[in-house]
PDB file of C-alpha atoms and ligand atoms in Angstrom:
ATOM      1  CA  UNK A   1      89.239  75.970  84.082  1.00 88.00           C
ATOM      2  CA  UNK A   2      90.986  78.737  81.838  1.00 95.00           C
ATOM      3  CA  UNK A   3      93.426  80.610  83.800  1.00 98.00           C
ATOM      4  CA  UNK A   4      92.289  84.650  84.857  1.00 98.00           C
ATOM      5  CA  UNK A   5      94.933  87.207  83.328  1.00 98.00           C
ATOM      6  CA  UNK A   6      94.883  90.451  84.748  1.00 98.00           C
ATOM      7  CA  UNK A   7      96.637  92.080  81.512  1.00 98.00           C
ATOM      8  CA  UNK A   8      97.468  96.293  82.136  1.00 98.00           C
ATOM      9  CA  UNK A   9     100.006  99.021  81.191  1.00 98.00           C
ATOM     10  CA  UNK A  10     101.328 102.460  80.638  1.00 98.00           C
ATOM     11  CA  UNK A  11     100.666 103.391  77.487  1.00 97.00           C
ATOM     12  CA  UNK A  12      97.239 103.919  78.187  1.00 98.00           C
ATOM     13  CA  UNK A  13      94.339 101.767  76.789  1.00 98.00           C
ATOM     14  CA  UNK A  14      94.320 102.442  73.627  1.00 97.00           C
ATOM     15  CA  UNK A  15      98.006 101.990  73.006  1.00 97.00           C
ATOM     16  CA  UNK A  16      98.670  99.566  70.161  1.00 97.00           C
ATOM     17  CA  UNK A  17     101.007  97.527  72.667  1.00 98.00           C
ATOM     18  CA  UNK A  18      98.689  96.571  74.990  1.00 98.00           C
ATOM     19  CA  UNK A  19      96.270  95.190  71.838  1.00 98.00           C
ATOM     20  CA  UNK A  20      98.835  92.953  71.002  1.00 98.00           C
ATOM     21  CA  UNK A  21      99.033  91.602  74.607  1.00 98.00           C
ATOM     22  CA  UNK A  22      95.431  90.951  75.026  1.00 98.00           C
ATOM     23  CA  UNK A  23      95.259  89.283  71.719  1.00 98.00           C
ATOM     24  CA  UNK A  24      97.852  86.918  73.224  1.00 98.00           C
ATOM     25  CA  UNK A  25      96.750  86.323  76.494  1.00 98.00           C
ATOM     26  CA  UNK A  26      92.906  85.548  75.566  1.00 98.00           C
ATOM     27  CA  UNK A  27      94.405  82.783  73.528  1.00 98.00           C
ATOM     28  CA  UNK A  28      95.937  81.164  76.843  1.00 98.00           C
ATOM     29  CA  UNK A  29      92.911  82.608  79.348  1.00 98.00           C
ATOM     30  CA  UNK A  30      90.146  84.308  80.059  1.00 98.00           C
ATOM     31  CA  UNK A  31      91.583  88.304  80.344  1.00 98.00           C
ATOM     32  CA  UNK A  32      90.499  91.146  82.344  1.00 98.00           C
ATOM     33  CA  UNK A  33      92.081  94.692  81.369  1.00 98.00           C
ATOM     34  CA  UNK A  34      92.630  97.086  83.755  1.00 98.00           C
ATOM     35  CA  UNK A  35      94.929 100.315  82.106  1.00 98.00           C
ATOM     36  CA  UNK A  36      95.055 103.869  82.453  1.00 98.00           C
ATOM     37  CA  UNK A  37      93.456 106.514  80.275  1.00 98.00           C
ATOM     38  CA  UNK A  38      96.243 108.292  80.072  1.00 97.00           C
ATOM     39  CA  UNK A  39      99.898 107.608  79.023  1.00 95.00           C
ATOM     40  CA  UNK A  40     101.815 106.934  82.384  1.00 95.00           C
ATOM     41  CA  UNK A  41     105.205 105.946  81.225  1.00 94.00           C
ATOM     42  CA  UNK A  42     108.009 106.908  83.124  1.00 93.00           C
ATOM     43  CA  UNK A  43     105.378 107.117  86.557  1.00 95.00           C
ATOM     44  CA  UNK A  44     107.504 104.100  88.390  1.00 96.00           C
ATOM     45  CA  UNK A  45     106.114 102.566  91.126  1.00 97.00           C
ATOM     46  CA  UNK A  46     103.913 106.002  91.422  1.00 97.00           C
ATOM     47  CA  UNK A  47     100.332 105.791  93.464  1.00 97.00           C
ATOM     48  CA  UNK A  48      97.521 108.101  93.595  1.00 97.00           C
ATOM     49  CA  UNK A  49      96.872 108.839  97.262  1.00 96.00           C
ATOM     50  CA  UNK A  50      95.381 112.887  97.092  1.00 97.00           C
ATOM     51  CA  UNK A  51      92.930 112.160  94.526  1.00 96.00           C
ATOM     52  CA  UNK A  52      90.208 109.762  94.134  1.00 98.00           C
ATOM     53  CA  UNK A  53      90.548 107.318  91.186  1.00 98.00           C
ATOM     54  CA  UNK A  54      87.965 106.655  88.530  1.00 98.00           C
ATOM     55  CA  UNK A  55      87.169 103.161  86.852  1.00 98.00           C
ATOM     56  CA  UNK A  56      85.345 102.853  83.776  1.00 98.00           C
ATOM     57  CA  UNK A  57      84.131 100.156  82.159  1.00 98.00           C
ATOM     58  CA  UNK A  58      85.213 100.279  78.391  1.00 98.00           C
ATOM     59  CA  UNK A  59      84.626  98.362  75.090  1.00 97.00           C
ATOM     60  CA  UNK A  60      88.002  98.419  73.314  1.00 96.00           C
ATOM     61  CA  UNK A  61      88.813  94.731  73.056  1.00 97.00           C
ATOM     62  CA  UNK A  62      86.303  92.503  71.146  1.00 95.00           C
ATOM     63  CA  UNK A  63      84.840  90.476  73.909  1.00 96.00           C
ATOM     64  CA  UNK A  64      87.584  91.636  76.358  1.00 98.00           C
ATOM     65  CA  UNK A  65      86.007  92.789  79.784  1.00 98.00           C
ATOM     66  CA  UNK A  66      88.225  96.005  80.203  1.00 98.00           C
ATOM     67  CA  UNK A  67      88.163  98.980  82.660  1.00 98.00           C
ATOM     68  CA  UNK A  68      90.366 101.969  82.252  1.00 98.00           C
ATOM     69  CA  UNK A  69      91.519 103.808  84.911  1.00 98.00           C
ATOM     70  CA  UNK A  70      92.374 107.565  85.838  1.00 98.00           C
ATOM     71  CA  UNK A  71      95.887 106.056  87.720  1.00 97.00           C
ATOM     72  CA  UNK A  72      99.034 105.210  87.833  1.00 98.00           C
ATOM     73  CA  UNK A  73      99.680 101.385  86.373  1.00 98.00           C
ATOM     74  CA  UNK A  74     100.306 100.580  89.660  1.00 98.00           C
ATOM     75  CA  UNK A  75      97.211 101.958  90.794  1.00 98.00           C
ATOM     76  CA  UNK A  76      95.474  99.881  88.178  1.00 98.00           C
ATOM     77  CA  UNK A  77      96.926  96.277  89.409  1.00 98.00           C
ATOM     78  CA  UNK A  78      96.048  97.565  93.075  1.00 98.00           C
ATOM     79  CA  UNK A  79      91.814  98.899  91.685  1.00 98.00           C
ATOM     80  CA  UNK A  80      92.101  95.314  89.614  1.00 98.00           C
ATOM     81  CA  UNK A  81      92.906  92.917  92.719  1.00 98.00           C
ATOM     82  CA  UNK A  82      90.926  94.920  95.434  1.00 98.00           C
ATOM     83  CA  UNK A  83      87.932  95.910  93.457  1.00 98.00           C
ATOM     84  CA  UNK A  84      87.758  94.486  90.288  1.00 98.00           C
ATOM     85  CA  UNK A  85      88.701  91.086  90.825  1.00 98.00           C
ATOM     86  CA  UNK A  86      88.142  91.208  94.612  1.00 97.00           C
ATOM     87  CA  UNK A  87      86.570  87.716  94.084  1.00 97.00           C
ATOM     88  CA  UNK A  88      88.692  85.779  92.215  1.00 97.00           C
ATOM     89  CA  UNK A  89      92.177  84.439  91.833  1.00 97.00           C
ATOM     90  CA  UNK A  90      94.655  86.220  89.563  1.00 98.00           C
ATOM     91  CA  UNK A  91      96.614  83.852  87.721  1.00 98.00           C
ATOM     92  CA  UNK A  92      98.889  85.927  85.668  1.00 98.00           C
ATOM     93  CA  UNK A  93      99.082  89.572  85.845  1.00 98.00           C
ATOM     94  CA  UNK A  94     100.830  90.695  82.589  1.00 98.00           C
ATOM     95  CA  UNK A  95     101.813  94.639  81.732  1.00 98.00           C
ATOM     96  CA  UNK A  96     102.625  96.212  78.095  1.00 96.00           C
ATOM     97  CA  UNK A  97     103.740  95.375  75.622  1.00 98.00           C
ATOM     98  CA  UNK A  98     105.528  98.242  76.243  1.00 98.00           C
ATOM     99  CA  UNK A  99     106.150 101.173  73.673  1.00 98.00           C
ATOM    100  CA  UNK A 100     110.031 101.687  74.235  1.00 97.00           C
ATOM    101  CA  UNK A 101     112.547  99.191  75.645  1.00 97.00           C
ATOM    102  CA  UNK A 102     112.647  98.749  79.701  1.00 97.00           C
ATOM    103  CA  UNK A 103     116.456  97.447  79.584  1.00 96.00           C
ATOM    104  CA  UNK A 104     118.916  97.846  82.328  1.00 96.00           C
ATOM    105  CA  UNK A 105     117.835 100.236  85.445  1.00 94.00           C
ATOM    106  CA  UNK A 106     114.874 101.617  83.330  1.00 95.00           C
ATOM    107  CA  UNK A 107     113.423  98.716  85.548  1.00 95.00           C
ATOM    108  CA  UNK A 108     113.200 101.519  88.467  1.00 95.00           C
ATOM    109  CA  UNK A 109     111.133 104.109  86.129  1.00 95.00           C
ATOM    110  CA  UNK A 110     109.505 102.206  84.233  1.00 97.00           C
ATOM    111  CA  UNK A 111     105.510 102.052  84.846  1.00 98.00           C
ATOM    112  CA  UNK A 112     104.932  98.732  82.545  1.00 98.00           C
ATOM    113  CA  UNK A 113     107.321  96.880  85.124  1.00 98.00           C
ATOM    114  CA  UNK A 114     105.999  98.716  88.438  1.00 98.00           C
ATOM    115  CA  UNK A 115     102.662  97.396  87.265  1.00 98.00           C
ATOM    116  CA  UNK A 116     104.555  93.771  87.329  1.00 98.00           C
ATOM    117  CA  UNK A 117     106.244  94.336  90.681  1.00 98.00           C
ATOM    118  CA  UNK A 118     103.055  95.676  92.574  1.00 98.00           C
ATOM    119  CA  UNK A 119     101.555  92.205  91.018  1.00 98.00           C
ATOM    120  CA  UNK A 120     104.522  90.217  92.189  1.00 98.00           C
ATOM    121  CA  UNK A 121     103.900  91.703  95.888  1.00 97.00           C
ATOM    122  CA  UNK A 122     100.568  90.785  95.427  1.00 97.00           C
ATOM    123  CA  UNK A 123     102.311  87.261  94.980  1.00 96.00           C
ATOM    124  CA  UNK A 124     100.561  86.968  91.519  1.00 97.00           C
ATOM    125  CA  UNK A 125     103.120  85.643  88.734  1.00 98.00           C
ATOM    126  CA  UNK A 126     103.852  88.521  87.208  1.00 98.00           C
ATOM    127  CA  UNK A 127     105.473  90.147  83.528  1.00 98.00           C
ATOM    128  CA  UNK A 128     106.708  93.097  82.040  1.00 98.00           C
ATOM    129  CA  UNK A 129     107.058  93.192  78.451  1.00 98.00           C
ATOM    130  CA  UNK A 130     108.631  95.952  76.359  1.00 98.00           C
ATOM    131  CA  UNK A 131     109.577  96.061  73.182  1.00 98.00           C
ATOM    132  CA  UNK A 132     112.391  98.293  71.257  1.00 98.00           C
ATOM    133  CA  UNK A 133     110.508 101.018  69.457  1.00 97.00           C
ATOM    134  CA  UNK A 134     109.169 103.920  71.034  1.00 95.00           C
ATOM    135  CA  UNK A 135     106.763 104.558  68.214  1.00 96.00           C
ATOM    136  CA  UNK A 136     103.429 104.335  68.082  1.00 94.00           C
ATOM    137  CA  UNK A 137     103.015 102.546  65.172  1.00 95.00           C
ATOM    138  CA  UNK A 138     105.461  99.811  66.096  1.00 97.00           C
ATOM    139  CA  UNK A 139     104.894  96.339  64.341  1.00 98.00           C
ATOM    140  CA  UNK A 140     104.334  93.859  67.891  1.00 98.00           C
ATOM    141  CA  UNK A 141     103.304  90.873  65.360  1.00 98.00           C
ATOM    142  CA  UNK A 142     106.750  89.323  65.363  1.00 98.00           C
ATOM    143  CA  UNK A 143     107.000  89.550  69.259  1.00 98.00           C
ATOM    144  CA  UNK A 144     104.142  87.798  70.079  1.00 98.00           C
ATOM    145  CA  UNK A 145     105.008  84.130  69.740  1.00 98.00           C
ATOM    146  CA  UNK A 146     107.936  85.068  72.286  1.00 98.00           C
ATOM    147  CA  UNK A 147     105.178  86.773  74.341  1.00 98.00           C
ATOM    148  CA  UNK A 148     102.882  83.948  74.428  1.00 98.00           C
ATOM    149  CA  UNK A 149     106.347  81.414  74.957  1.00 98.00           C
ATOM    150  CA  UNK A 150     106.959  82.998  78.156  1.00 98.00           C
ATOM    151  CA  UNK A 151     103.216  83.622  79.790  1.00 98.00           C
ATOM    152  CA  UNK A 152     102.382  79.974  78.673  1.00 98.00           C
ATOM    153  CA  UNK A 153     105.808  78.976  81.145  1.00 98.00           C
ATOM    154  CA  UNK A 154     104.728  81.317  83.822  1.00 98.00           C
ATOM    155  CA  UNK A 155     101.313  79.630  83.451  1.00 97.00           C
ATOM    156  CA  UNK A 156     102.850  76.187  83.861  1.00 97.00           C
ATOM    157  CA  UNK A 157     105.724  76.825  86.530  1.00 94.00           C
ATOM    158  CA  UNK A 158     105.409  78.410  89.822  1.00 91.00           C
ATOM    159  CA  UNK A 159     107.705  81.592  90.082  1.00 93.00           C
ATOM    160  CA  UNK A 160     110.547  81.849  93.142  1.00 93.00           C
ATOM    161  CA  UNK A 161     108.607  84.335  95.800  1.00 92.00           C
ATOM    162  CA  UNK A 162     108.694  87.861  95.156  1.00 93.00           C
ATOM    163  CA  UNK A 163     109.878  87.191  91.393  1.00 97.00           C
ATOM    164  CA  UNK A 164     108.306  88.802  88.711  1.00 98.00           C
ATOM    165  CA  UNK A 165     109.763  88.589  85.198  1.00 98.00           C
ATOM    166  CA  UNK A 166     111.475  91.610  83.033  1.00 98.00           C
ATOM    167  CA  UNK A 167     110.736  90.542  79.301  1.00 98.00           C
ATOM    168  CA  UNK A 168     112.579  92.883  76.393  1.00 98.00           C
ATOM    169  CA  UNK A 169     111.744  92.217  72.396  1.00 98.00           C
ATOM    170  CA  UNK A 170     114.199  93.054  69.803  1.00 98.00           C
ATOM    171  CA  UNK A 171     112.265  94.999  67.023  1.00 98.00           C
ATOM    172  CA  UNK A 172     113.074  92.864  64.555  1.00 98.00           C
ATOM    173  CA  UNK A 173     111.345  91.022  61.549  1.00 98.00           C
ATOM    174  CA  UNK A 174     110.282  86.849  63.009  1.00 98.00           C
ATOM    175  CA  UNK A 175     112.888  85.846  60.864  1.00 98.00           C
ATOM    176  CA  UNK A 176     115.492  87.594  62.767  1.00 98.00           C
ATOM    177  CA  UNK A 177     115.086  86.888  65.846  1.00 98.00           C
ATOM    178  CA  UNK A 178     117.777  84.847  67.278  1.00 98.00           C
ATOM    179  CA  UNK A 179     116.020  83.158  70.186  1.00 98.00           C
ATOM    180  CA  UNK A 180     115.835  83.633  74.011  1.00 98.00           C
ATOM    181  CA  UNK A 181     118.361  84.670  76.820  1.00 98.00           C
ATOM    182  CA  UNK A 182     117.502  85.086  80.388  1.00 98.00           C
ATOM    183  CA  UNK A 183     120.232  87.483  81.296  1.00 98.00           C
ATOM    184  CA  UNK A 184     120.860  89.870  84.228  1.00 98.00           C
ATOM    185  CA  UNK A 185     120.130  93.689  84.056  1.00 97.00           C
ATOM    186  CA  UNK A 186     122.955  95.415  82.811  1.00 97.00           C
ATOM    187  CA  UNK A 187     124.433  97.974  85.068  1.00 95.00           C
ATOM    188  CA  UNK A 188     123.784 101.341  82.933  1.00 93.00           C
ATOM    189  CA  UNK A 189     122.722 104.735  83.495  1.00 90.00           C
ATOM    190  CA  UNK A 190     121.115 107.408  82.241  1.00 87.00           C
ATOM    191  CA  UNK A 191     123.106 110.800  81.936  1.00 89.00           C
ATOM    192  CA  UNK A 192     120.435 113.790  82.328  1.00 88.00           C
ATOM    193  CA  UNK A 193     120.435 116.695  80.310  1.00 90.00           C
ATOM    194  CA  UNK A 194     117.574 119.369  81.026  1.00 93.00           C
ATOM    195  CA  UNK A 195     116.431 121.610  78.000  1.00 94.00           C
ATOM    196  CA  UNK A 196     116.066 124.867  79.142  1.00 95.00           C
ATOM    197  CA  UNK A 197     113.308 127.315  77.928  1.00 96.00           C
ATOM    198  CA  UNK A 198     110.914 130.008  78.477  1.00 97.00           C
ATOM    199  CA  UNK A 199     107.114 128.972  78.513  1.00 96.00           C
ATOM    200  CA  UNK A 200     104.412 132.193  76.820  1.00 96.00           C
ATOM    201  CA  UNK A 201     104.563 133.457  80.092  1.00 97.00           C
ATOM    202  CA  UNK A 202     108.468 134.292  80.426  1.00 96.00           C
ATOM    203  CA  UNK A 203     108.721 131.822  83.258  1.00 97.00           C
ATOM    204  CA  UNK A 204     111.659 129.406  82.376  1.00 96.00           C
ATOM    205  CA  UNK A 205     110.973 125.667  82.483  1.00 97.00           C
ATOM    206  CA  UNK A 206     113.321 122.588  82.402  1.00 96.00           C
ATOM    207  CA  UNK A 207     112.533 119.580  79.790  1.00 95.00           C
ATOM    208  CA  UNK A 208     114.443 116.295  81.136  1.00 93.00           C
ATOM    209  CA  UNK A 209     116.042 114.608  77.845  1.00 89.00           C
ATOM    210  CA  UNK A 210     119.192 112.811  78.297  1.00 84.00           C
ATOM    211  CA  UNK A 211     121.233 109.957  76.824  1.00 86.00           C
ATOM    212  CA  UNK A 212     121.215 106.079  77.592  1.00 86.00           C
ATOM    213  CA  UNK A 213     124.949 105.544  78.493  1.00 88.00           C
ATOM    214  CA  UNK A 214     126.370 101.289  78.286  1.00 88.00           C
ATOM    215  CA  UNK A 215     129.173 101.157  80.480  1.00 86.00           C
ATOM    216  CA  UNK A 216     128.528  97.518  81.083  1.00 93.00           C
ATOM    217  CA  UNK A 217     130.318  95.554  78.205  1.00 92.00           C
ATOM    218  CA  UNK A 218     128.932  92.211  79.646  1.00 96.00           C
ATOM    219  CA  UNK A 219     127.525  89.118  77.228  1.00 97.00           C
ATOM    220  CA  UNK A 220     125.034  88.250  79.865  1.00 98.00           C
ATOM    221  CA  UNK A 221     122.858  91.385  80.355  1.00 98.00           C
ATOM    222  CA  UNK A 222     119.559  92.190  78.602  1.00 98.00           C
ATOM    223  CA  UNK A 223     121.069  95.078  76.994  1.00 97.00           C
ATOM    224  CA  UNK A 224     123.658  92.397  75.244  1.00 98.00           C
ATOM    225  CA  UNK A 225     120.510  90.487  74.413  1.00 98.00           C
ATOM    226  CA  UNK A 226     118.385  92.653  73.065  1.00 98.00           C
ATOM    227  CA  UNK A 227     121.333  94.649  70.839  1.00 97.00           C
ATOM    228  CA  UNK A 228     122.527  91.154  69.684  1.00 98.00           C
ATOM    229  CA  UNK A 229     118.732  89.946  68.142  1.00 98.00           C
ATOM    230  CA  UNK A 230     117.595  88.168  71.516  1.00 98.00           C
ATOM    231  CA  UNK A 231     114.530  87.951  73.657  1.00 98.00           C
ATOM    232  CA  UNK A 232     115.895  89.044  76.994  1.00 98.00           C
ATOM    233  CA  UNK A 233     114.105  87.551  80.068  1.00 98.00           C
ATOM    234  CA  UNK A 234     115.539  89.408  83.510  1.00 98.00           C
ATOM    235  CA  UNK A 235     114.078  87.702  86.527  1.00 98.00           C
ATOM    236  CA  UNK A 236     113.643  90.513  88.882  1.00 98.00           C
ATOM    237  CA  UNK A 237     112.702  91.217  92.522  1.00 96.00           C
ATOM    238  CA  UNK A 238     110.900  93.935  95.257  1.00 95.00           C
ATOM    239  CA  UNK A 239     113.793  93.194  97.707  1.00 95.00           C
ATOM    240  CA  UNK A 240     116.041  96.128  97.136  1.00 94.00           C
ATOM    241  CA  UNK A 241     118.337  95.006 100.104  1.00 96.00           C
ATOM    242  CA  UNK A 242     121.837  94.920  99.377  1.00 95.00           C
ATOM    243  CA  UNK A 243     122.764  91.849 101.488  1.00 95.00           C
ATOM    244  CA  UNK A 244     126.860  91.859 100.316  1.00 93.00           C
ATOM    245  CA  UNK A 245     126.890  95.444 102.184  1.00 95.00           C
ATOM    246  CA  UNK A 246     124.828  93.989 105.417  1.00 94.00           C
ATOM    247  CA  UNK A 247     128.138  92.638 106.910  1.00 92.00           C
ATOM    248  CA  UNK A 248     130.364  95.724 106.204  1.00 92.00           C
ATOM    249  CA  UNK A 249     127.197  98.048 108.692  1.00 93.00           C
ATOM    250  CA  UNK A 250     127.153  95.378 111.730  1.00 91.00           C
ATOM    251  CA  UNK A 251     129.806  97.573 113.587  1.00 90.00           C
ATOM    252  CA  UNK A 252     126.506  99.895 114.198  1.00 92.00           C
ATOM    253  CA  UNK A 253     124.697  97.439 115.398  1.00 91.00           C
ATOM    254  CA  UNK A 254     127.405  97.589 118.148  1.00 85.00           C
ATOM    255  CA  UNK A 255     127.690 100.725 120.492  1.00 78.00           C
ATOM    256  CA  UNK A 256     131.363 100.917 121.069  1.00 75.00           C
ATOM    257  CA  UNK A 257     131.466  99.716 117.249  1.00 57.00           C
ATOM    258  CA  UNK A 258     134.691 100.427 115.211  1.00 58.00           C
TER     259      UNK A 258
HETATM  260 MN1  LIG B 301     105.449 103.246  78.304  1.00 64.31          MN
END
């Protein structure tokens, strides 16, 4: 039996990204899309809870069942696996391909890769893939044999519990790219800047810009990767627990604790 692929993202339906992945993934299985009707990047692990959510069933992939959805991406995994799919097994939920790299700790904004995570909590093997170029008409042809490397893996081999997989393309030409890393997330940060206006109305407003700051000069993070002509592959997890600092807090656990 072909494998079910739940394939969404936050681009929105219509994004040329998410094309590309659902060209890919009905080669390896039969593919539901579930993706908002509305760009959601940046939305995180966002979820609707004051509003009802709309589902409609769409015809923008030949011969693709697809739904888009007034959510959040993670909404759309949650709609896909409760309502959807409610009676069948998810194989492989995969989210993007992403307009716009998802490097580093643009892991913890990032709605292509909460849409992963809320899939990996679902315990359904689950990827994120972004690729570098924010624009729209980005050329996702020489990513996809990468893209179809890695789903046919997670296909084949069972994930560690709670994984789900961060996937970042170069945007380079098929001839360039170098190969495959898996790497760890580098440990960057965004430094915020706020544009400062006035709207029509004389009431000021704030525009967040800012500027992607590498301070980590490792060779084994996906920034590395991706800046050096590789396919990064982060494995990433839910469990935010910082288990080197659990020893350093047991004196609370004690009442007379020093
Ligand atoms: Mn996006």
């Amino acid at each position: 039996m072909r494998p079910l692929i739940l394939v969404t993202n936050d681009d929105g339906i219509v994004a040329p990204g998410i094309r590309a992945l659902v060209e890919v993934a009905s080669e390896l299985g039969d593919v539901v899309v579930v993706a908002p009707d509305s760009p959601q990047s940046g939305k995180g692990h966002a979820i609707t809870i004051h509003d009802p959510l709309r589902l409609n069933k769409v015809k923008v992939f030949p011969g693709i069942e697809a739904y888009e959805c007034s959510g959040t991406p993670v909404d759309c995994v949650k709609i896909a696996r409760y309502v959807v799919l409610k009676d069948r097994t998810i194989d492989l939920c995969v989210s993007g391909i992403n307009h716009g790299n998802n490097l580093s700790i643009s892991i913890l904004y990032s709605g292509t890769l909460s849409a992963a995570m809320e899939g990996s909590l679902e315990g359904i093997r689950s990827i994120g893939f972004s690729l570098d170029n924010y624009s729209f008409d980005a050329d996702f042809e020489p990513s996809k044999p990468w893209v179809r490397r890695v789903m046919e893996h997670s296909l084949a081999k069972p994930f560690q519990p709670g994984t789900l997989l961060n996937v970042n393309l170069p945007n380079l030409p098929a001839d360039l790219i170098r190969g495959l890393k898996v790497c760890r997330q580098a440990d960057d940060r965004w430094v915020e800047k706020f544009q400062e206006g006035r709207d029509p109305r004389g009431q000021p407003y704030y525009w967040l810009g800012g500027q992607y700051l590498t301070m980590d000069d490792g060779t084994d993070t996906d920034v590395w990767a991706v800046k050096n002509g590789y396919v990064a592959v982060v494995p990433a997890m839910h469990d935010l627990t910082n288990y080197r600092a659990m020893a350093d807090l047991q004196v609370l656990e004690n009442p007379a604790g020093r």
